[in-house]
Coordinates of C-alpha atoms in Angstrom, one line a residue:
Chain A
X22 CA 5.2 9.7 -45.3
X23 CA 1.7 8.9 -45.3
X24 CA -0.9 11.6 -45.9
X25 CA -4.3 12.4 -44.8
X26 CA -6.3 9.5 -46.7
X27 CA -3.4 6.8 -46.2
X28 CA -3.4 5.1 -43.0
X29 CA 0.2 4.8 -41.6
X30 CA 1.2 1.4 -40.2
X31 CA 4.5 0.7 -38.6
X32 CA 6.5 -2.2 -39.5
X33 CA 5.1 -5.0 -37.9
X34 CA 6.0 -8.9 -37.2
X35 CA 2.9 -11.4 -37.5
X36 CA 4.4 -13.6 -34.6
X37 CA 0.8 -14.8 -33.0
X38 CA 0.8 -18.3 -31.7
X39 CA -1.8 -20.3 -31.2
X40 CA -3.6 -19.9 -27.7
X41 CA -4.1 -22.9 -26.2
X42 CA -2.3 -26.4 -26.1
X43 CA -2.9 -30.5 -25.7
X44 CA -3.4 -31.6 -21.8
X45 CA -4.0 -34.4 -19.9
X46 CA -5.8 -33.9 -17.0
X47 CA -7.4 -36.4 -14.3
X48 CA -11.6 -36.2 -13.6
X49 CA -13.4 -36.8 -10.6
X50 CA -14.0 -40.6 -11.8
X51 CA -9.9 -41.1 -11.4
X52 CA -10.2 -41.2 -15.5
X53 CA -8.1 -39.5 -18.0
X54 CA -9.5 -36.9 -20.0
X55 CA -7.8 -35.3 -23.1
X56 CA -7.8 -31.5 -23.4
X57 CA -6.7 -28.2 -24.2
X58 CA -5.4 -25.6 -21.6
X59 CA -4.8 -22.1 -22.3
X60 CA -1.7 -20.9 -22.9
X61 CA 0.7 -18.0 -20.8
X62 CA 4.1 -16.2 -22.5
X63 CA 6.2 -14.1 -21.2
X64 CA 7.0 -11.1 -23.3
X65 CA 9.6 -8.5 -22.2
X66 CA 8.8 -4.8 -24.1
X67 CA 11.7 -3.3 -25.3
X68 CA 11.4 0.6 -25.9
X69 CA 14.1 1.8 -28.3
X70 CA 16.8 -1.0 -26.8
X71 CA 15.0 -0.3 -23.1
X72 CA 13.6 -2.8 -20.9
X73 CA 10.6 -1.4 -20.1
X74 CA 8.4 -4.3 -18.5
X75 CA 7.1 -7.7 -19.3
X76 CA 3.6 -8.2 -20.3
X77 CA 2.1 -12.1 -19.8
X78 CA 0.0 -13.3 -22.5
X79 CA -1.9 -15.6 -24.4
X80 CA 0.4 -14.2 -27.2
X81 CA -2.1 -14.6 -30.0
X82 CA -1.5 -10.8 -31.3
X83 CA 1.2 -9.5 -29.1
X84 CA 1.9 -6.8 -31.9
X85 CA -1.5 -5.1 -31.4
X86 CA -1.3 -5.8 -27.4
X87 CA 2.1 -3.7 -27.0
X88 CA 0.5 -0.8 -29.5
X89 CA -2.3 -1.0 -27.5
X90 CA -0.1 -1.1 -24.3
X91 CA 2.2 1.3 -25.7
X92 CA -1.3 3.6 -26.0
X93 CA -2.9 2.9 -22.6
X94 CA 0.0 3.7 -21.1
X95 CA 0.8 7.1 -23.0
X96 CA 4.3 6.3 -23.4
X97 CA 3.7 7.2 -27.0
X98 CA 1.3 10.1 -28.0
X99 CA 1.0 9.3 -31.9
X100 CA 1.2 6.1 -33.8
X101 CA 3.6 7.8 -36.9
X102 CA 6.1 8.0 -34.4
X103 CA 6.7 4.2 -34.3
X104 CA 8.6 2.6 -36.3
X105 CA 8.4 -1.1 -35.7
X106 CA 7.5 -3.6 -33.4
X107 CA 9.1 -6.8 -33.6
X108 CA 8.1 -9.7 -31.6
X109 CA 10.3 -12.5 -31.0
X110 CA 9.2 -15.8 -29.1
X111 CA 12.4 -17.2 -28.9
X112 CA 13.6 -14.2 -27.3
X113 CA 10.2 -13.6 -25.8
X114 CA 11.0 -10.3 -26.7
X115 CA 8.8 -7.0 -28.4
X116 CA 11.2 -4.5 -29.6
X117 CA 10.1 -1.2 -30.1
X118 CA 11.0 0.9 -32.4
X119 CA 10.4 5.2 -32.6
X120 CA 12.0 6.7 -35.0
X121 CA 13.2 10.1 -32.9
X122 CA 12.6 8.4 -29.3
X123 CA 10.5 9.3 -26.6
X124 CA 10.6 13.0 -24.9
X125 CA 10.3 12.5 -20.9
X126 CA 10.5 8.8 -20.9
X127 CA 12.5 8.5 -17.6
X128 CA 9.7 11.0 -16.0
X129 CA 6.7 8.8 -17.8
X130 CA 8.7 5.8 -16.4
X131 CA 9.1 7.6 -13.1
X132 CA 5.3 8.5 -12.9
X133 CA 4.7 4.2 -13.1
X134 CA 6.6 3.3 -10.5
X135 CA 4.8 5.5 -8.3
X136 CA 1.6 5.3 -8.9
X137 CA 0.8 2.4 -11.1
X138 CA -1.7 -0.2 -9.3
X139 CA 0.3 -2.9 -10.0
X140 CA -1.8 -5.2 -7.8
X141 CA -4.8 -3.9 -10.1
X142 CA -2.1 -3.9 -13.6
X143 CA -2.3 -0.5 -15.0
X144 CA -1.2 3.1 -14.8
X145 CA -4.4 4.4 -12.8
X146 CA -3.1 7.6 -11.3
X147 CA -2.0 9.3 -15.3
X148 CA -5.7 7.4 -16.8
X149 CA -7.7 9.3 -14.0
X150 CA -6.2 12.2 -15.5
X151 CA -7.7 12.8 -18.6
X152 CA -10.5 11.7 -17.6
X153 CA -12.5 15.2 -16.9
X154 CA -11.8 15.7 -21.0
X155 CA -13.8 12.9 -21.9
X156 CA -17.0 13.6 -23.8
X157 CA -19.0 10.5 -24.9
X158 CA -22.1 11.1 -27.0
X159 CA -25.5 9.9 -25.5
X160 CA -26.9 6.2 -27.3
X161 CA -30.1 5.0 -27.9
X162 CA -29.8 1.3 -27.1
X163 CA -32.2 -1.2 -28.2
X164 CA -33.0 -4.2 -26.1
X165 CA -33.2 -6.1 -29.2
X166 CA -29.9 -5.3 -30.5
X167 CA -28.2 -6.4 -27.4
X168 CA -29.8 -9.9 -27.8
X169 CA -29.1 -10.0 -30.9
X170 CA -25.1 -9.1 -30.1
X171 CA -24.7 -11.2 -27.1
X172 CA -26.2 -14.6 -29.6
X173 CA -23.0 -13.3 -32.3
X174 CA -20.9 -13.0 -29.5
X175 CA -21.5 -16.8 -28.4
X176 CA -19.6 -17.8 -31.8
X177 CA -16.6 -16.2 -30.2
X178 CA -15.0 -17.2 -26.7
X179 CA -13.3 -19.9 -28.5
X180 CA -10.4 -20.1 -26.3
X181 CA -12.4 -20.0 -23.2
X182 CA -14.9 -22.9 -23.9
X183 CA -11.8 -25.3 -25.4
X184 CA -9.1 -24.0 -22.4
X185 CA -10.7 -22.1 -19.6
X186 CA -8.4 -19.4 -18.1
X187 CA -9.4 -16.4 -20.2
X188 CA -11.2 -13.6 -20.9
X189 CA -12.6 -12.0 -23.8
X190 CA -13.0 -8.9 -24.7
X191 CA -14.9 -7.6 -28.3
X192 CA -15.3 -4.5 -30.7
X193 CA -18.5 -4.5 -31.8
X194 CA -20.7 -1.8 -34.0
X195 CA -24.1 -3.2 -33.9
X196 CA -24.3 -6.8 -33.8
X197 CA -21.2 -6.8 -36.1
X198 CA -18.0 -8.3 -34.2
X199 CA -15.3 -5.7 -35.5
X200 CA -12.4 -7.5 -33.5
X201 CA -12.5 -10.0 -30.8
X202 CA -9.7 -11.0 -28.5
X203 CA -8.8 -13.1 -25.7
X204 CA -6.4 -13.4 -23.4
X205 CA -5.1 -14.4 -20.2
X206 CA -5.6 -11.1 -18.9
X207 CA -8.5 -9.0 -19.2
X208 CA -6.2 -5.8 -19.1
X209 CA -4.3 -7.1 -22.2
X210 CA -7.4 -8.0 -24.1
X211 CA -8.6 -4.6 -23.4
X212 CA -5.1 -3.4 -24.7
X213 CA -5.1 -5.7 -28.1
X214 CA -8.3 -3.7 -29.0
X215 CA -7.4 -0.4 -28.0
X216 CA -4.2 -1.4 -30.5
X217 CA -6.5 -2.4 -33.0
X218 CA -8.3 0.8 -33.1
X219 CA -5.2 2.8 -33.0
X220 CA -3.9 1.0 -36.2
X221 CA -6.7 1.7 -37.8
X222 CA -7.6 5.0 -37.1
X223 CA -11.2 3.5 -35.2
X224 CA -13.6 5.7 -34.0
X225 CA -15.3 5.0 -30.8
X226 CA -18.5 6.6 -30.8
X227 CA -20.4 4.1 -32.9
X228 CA -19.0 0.9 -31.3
X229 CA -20.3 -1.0 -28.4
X230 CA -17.3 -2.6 -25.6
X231 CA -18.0 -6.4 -24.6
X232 CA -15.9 -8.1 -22.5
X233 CA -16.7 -11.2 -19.9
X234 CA -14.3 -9.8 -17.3
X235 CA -15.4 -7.6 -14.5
X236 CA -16.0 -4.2 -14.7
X237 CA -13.6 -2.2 -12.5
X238 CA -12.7 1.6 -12.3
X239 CA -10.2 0.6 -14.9
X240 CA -11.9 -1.1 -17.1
X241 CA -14.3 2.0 -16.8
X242 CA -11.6 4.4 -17.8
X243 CA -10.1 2.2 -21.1
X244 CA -13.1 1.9 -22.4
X245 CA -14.1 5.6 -21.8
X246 CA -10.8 6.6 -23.0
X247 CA -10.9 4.9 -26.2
X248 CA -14.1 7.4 -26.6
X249 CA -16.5 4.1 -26.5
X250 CA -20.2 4.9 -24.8
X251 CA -21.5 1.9 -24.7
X252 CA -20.0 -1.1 -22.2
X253 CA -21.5 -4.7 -22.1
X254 CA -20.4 -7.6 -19.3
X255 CA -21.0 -10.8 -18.8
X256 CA -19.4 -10.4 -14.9
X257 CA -20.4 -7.5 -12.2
X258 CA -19.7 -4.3 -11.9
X259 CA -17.9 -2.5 -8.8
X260 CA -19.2 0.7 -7.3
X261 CA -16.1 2.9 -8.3
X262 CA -16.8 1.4 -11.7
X263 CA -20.4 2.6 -11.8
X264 CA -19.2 6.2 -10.4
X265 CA -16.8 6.8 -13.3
X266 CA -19.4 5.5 -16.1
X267 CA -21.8 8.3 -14.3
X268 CA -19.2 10.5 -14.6
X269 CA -17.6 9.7 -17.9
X270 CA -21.4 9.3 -19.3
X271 CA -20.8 5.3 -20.1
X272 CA -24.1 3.0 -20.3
X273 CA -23.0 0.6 -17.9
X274 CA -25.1 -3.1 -18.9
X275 CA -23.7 -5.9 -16.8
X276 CA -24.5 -9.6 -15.9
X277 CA -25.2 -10.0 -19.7
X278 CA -26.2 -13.9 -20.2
X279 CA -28.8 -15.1 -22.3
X280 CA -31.5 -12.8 -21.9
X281 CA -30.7 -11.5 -18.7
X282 CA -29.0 -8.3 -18.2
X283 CA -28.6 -5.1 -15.4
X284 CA -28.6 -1.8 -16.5
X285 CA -26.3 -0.1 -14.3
X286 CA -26.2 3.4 -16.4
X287 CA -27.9 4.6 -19.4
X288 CA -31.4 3.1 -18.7
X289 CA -33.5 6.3 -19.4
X290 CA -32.1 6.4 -23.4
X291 CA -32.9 2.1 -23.3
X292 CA -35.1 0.8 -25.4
X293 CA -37.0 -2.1 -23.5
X294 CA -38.3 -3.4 -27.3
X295 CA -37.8 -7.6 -26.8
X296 CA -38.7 -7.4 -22.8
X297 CA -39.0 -11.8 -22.0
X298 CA -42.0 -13.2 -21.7
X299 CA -41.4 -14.8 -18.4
X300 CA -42.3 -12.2 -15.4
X301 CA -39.9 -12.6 -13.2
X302 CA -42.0 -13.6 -10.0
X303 CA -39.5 -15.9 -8.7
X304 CA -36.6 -14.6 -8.6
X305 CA -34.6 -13.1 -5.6
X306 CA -35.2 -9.7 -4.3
X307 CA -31.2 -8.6 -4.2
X308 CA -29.7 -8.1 -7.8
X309 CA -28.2 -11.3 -9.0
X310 CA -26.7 -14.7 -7.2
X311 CA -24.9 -16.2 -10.3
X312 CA -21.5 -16.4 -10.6
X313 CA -19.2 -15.4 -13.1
Chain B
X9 CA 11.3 -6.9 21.7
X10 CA 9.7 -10.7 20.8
X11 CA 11.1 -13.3 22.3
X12 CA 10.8 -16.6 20.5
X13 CA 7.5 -17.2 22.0
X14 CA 5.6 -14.2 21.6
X15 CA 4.9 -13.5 17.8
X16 CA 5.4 -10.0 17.1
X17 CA 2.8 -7.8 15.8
X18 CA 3.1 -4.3 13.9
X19 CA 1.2 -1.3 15.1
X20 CA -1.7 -1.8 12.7
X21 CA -5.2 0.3 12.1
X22 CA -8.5 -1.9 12.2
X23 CA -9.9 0.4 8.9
X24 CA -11.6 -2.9 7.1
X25 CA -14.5 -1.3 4.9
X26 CA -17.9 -3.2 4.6
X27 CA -17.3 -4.4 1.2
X28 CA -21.0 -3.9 -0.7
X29 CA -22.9 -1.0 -1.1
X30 CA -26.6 -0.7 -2.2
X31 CA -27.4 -0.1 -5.5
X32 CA -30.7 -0.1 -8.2
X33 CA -30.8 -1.3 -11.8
X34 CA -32.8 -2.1 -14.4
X35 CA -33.1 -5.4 -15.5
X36 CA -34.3 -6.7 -18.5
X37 CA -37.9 -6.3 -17.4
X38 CA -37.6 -3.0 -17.7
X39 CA -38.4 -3.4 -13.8
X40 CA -35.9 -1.9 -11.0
X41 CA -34.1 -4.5 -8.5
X42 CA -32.1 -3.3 -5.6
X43 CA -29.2 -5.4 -4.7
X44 CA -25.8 -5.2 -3.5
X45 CA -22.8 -3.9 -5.8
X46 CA -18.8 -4.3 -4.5
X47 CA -16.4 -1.9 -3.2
X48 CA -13.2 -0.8 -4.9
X49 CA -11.2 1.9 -2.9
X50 CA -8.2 3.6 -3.8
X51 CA -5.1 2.9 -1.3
X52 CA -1.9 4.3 -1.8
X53 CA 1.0 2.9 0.1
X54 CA 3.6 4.8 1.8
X55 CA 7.0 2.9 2.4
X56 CA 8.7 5.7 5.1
X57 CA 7.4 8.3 3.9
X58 CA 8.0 7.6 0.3
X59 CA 4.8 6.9 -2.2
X60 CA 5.2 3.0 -3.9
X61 CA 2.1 2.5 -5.5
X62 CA -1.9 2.8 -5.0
X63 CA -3.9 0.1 -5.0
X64 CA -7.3 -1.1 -5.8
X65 CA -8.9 -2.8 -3.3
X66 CA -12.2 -4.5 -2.1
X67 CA -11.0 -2.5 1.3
X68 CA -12.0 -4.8 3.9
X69 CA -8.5 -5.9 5.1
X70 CA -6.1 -3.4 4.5
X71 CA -3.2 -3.5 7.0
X72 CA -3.3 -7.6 5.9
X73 CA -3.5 -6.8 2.0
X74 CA -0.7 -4.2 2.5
X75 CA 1.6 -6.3 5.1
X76 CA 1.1 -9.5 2.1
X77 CA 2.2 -7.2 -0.6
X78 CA 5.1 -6.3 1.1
X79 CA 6.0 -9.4 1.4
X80 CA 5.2 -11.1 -2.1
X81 CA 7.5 -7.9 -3.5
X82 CA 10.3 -8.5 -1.1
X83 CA 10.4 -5.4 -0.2
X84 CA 10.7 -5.7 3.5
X85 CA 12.9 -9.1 4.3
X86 CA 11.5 -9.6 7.6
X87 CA 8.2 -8.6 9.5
X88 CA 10.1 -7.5 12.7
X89 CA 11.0 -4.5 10.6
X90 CA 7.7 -3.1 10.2
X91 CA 6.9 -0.8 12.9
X92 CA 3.3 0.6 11.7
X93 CA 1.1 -0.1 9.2
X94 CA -1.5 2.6 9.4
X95 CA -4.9 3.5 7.0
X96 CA -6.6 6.5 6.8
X97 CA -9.4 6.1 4.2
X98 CA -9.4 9.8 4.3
X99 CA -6.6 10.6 2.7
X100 CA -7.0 6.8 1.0
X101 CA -3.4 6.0 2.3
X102 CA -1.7 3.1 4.1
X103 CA 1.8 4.8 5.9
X104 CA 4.1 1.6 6.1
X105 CA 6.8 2.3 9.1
X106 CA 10.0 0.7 9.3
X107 CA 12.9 0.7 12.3
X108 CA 15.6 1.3 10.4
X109 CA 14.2 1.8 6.9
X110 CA 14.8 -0.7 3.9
X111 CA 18.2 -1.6 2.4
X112 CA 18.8 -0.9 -1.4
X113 CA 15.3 0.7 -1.5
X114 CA 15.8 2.6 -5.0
X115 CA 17.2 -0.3 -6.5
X116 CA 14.0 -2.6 -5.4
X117 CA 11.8 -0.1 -6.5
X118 CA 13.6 0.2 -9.7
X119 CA 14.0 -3.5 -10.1
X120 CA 9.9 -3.0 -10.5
X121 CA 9.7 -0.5 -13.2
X122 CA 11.4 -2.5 -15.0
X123 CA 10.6 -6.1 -14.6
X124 CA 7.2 -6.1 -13.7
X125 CA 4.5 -7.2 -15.6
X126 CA 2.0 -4.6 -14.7
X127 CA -0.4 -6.2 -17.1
X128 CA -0.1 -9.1 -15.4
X129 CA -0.2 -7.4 -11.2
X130 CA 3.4 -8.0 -9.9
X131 CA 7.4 -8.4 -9.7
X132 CA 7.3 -11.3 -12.1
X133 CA 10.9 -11.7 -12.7
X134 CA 12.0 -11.6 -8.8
X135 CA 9.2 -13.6 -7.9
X136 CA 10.8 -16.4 -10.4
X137 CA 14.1 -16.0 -9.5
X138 CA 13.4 -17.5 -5.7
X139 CA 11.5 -20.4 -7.6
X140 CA 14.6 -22.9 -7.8
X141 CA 15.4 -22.5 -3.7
X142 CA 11.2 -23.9 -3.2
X143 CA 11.1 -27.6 -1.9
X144 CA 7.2 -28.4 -1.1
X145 CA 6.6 -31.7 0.8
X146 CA 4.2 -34.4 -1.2
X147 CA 0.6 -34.5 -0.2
X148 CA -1.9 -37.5 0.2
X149 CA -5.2 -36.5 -0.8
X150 CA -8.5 -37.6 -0.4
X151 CA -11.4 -37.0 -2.6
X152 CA -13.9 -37.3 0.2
X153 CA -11.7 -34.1 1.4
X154 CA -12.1 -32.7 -1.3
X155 CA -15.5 -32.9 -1.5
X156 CA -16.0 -31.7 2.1
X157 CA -13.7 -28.7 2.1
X158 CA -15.5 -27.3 -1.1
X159 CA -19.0 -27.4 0.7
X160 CA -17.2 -25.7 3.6
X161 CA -16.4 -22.7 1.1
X162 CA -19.7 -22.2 -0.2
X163 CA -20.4 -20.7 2.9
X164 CA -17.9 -18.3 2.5
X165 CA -18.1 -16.3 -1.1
X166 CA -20.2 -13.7 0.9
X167 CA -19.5 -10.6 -1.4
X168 CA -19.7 -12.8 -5.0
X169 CA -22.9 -13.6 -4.0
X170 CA -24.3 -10.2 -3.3
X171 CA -22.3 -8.0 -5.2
X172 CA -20.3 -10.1 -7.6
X173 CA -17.2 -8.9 -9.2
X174 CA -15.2 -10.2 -6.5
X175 CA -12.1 -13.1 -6.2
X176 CA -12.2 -15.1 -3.1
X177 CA -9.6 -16.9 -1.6
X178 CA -8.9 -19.2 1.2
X179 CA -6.5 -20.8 3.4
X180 CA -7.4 -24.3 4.7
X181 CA -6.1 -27.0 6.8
X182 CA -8.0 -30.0 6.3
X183 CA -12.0 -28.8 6.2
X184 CA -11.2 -26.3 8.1
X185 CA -11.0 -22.6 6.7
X186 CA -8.7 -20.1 8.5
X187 CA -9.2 -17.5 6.4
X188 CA -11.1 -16.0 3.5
X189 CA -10.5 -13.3 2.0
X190 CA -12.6 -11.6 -0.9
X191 CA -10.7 -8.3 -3.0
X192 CA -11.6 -6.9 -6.3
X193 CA -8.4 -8.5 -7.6
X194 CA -7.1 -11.6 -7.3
X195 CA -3.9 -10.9 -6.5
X196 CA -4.9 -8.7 -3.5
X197 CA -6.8 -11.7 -2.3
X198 CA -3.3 -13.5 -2.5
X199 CA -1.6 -10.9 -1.3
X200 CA -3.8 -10.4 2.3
X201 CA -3.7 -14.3 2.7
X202 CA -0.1 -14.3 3.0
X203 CA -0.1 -11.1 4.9
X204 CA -2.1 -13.1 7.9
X205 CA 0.3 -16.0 7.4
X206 CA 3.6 -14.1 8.0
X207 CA 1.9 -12.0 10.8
X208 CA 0.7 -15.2 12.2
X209 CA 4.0 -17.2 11.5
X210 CA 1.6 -19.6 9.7
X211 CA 3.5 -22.2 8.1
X212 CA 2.0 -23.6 4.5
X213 CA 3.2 -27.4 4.3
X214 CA 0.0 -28.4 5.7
X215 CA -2.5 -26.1 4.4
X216 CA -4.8 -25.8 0.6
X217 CA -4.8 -22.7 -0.8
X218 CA -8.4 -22.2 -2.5
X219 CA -8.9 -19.5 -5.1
X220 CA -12.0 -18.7 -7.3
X221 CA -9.6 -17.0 -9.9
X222 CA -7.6 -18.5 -12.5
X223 CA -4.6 -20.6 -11.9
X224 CA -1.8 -18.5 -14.0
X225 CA 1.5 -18.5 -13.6
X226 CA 2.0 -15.9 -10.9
X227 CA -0.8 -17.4 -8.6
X228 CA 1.5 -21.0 -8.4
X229 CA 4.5 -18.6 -7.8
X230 CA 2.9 -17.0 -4.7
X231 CA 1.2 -20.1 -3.3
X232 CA 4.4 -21.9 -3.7
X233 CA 6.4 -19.2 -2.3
X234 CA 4.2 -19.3 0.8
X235 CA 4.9 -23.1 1.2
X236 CA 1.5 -24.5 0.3
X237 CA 1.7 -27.4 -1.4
X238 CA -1.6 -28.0 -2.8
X239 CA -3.6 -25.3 -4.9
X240 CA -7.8 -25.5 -5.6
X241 CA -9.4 -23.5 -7.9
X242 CA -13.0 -23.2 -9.6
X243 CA -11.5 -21.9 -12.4
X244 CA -9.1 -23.1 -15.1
X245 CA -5.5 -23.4 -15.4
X246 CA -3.0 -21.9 -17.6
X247 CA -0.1 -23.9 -19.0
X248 CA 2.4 -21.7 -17.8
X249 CA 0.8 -22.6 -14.3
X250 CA 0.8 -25.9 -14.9
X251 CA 4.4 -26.2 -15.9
X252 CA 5.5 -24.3 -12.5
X253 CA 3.4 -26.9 -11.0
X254 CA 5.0 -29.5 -11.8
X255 CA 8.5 -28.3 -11.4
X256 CA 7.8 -26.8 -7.6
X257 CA 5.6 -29.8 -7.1
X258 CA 2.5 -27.8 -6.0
X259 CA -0.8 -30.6 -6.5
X260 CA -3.1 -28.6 -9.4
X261 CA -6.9 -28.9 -8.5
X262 CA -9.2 -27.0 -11.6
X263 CA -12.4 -26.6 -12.3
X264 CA -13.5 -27.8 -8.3
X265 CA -17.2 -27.1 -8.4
X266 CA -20.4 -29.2 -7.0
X267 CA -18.4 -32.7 -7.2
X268 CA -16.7 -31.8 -10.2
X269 CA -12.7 -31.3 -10.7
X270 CA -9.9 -31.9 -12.8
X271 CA -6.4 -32.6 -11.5
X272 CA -3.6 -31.1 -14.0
X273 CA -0.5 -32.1 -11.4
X274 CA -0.5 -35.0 -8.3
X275 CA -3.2 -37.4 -9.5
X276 CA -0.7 -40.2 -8.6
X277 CA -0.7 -39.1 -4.8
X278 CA -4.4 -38.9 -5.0
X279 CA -7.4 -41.4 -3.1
X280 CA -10.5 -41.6 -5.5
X281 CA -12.1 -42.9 -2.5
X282 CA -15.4 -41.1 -2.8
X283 CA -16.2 -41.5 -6.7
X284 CA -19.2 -40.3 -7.8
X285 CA -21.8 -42.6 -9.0
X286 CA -23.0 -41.5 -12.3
X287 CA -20.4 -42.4 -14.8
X288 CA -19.3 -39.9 -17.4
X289 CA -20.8 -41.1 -20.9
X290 CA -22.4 -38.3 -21.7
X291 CA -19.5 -36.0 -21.3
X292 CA -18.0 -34.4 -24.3
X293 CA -14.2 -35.0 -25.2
X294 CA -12.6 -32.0 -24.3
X295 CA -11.7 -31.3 -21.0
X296 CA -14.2 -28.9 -20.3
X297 CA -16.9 -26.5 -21.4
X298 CA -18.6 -24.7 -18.1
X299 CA -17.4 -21.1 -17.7
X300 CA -16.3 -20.2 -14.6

């Protein structure tokens, strides 16, 4: 039983497997070049003996991907009522374990196949709902600080400069790097942290959302839901993305690179303390040409 | 009725959406810039009447997006089925009429809930299980096409470059590019490519399939699935990808950008016969380092 100052963890395997492999590929020159590419499992989520779906991943923490899943999803409304979770490659299997089941599951399973975006991966119909009950607390961002984060976060994105094929997505609470995950899938990176933050019991409030993958309504909505204020892209935003930060109250800074960045949302409590020197007389008159 | 010379077309809406809107930020300046951000609408689909699934789309080809899906889930065997495919942005709905309604219906649907990876955007495990009946014919390739087909796309790319946050994909023959289609997902773009080939009758054996997204598992699946036998990418591959690859025999083009490319799969059935001249000593080891 675990009381009010003991965090309870569920039994958990440590089955992560390294994310990306040996390759041979051939360049433009017709010569060989040596390599790593990312790699992609398959891993079928088991709740209490039930098939439930199967998740592809970079399977680097697939325990804290199906928590995190498991939360995203609200198929499970607390953590103390899992048991275990027990991945096994060589079944490419994550069993779940509750320890009195799930109330409604056929009806939560139900609500999925309906309105689940599965060309856009998520549950979007049940996320939308709770939205209206999100309260995020206003930030006061520096512009120094989010220099100062985006040179910490160039240590990271291992996997992406060795493999390619990623994204990356990072907890972060100033310029410290609380967690940092990649995967194939931006949705499951997303996931891993939202698992993360679960386990232990992470407020959101403080912390400060990276990620290099686009940010879409859902992305939007995780990150919102995970009571996070503060979200920080290297890619674009889309414009039902930037109506649910409005709505939701999320600073919204995108195209993050080097020292350039667009503030979407949340300008008015920015801090403009470490503006370039360069004035930026030649640039383009529409908002940005690079891609991602 | 068709005959076998007249290719039959559903009823279909025209409801493409313009797929940027206007919006101001705040760069790093401090300065505003006015620019252009992307699209995502809500569409929920409507098999006969019955709700499948919503989803998120760019919005500027629909009735193709929502014909392709049907396809690439199997869901409808044959396009001569489909009576209407209707949008009404209103009520953000895409009413899918058959003639006789689909066979086994329930058990397709609840094939879905529980094989899909909705992490991942689709019917995974059906999608496999047709992988072993795929024969693709061997391609000769020339670097010189290559070369001329990917200064052909940067034409295209329209939305990336004014909005960003955007996939593009493209189906070619030769240097020649029949169609290009841009969607906040990746998958949709997949999806509304093979939607104009089976309303066209389009075969695949001698077209390139261009994608700006990554080359994972699911993307060889569908491009394999539609008969093409050579895929092109800017970004990287996974190894899962490459694996299906090599066992469907789909050529595997990465990391095509400015004259640059690696070939993971078909290198032996490819003509280096426009090498560039610089030669590669200053490149690291590793395969690659440029983000994508």
């Amino acid at each position: 039983m675990q009381t009010a100052t003991t965090l309870y963890h569920p039994v958990m395997t440590d089955a992560g497997l390294l994310a990306a492999e040996p390759v041979t590929a051939i360049d433009e020159f017709g010569q060989t070049r040596d390599g790593q590419i990312a790699a992609e499992r398959s891993l079928t989520v088991y709740l209490d003996k039930r098939e439930v779906l199967t998740l592809m991943t970079l399977g680097t923490q697939p325990e804290l991907l199906v928590l995190g899943w498991l939360r995203n999803q609200r198929l499970v409304p607390d953590i103390n009522h899992i048991k275990a979770i027990q991945v096994d490659w060589e079944t490419e299997s994550a069993a779940v374990t509750t320890f009195n089941g799930i109330e409604d599951l056929d009806t939560k399973l139900g609500h999925k196949t309906v309105t689940t975006g599965c060309g856009q991966g998520t549950m979007f119909g049940s996320l939308m709902d709770d939205l209206d009950k999100i309260q995020l607390p206003q930030v006061h961002l520096h512009q120094s600080l989010i220099y100062s984060l985006l040179h910490a976060l160039n240590e990271y994105n291992d996997v992406y400069r060795r493999a390619g094929a990623v994204h990356g997505c990072a907890l972060c609470q100033g310029t410290d790097i609380l967690r940092f995950v990649e995967d194939v899938g931006r949705h499951n990176a997303v996931d891993a942290i939202a698992g993360y933050m679960w386990l232990n019991d992470t407020p959101g409030h403080d912390k400060i959302f990276y990620t290099t993958g686009r940010l879409t309504s859902e992305m939007i909505i995780k990150v919102a839901q995970m009571g996070i204020p503060v979200l920080l892209s290297r890619s674009g935003a889309t414009k039902m993305g930037l109506d649910l930060a409005r709505k939701v109250g999320v600073t919204l800074i995108a195209r993050a690179k080097g020292q350039h960045f667009l503030i979407y949302n949340g300008a008015d409590q920015f801090d403009f303390d470490a503006k370039p020197a360069r004035k930026p007389v030649s640039r383009p008159t529409h908002v940005e040409h690079a891609r991602s």
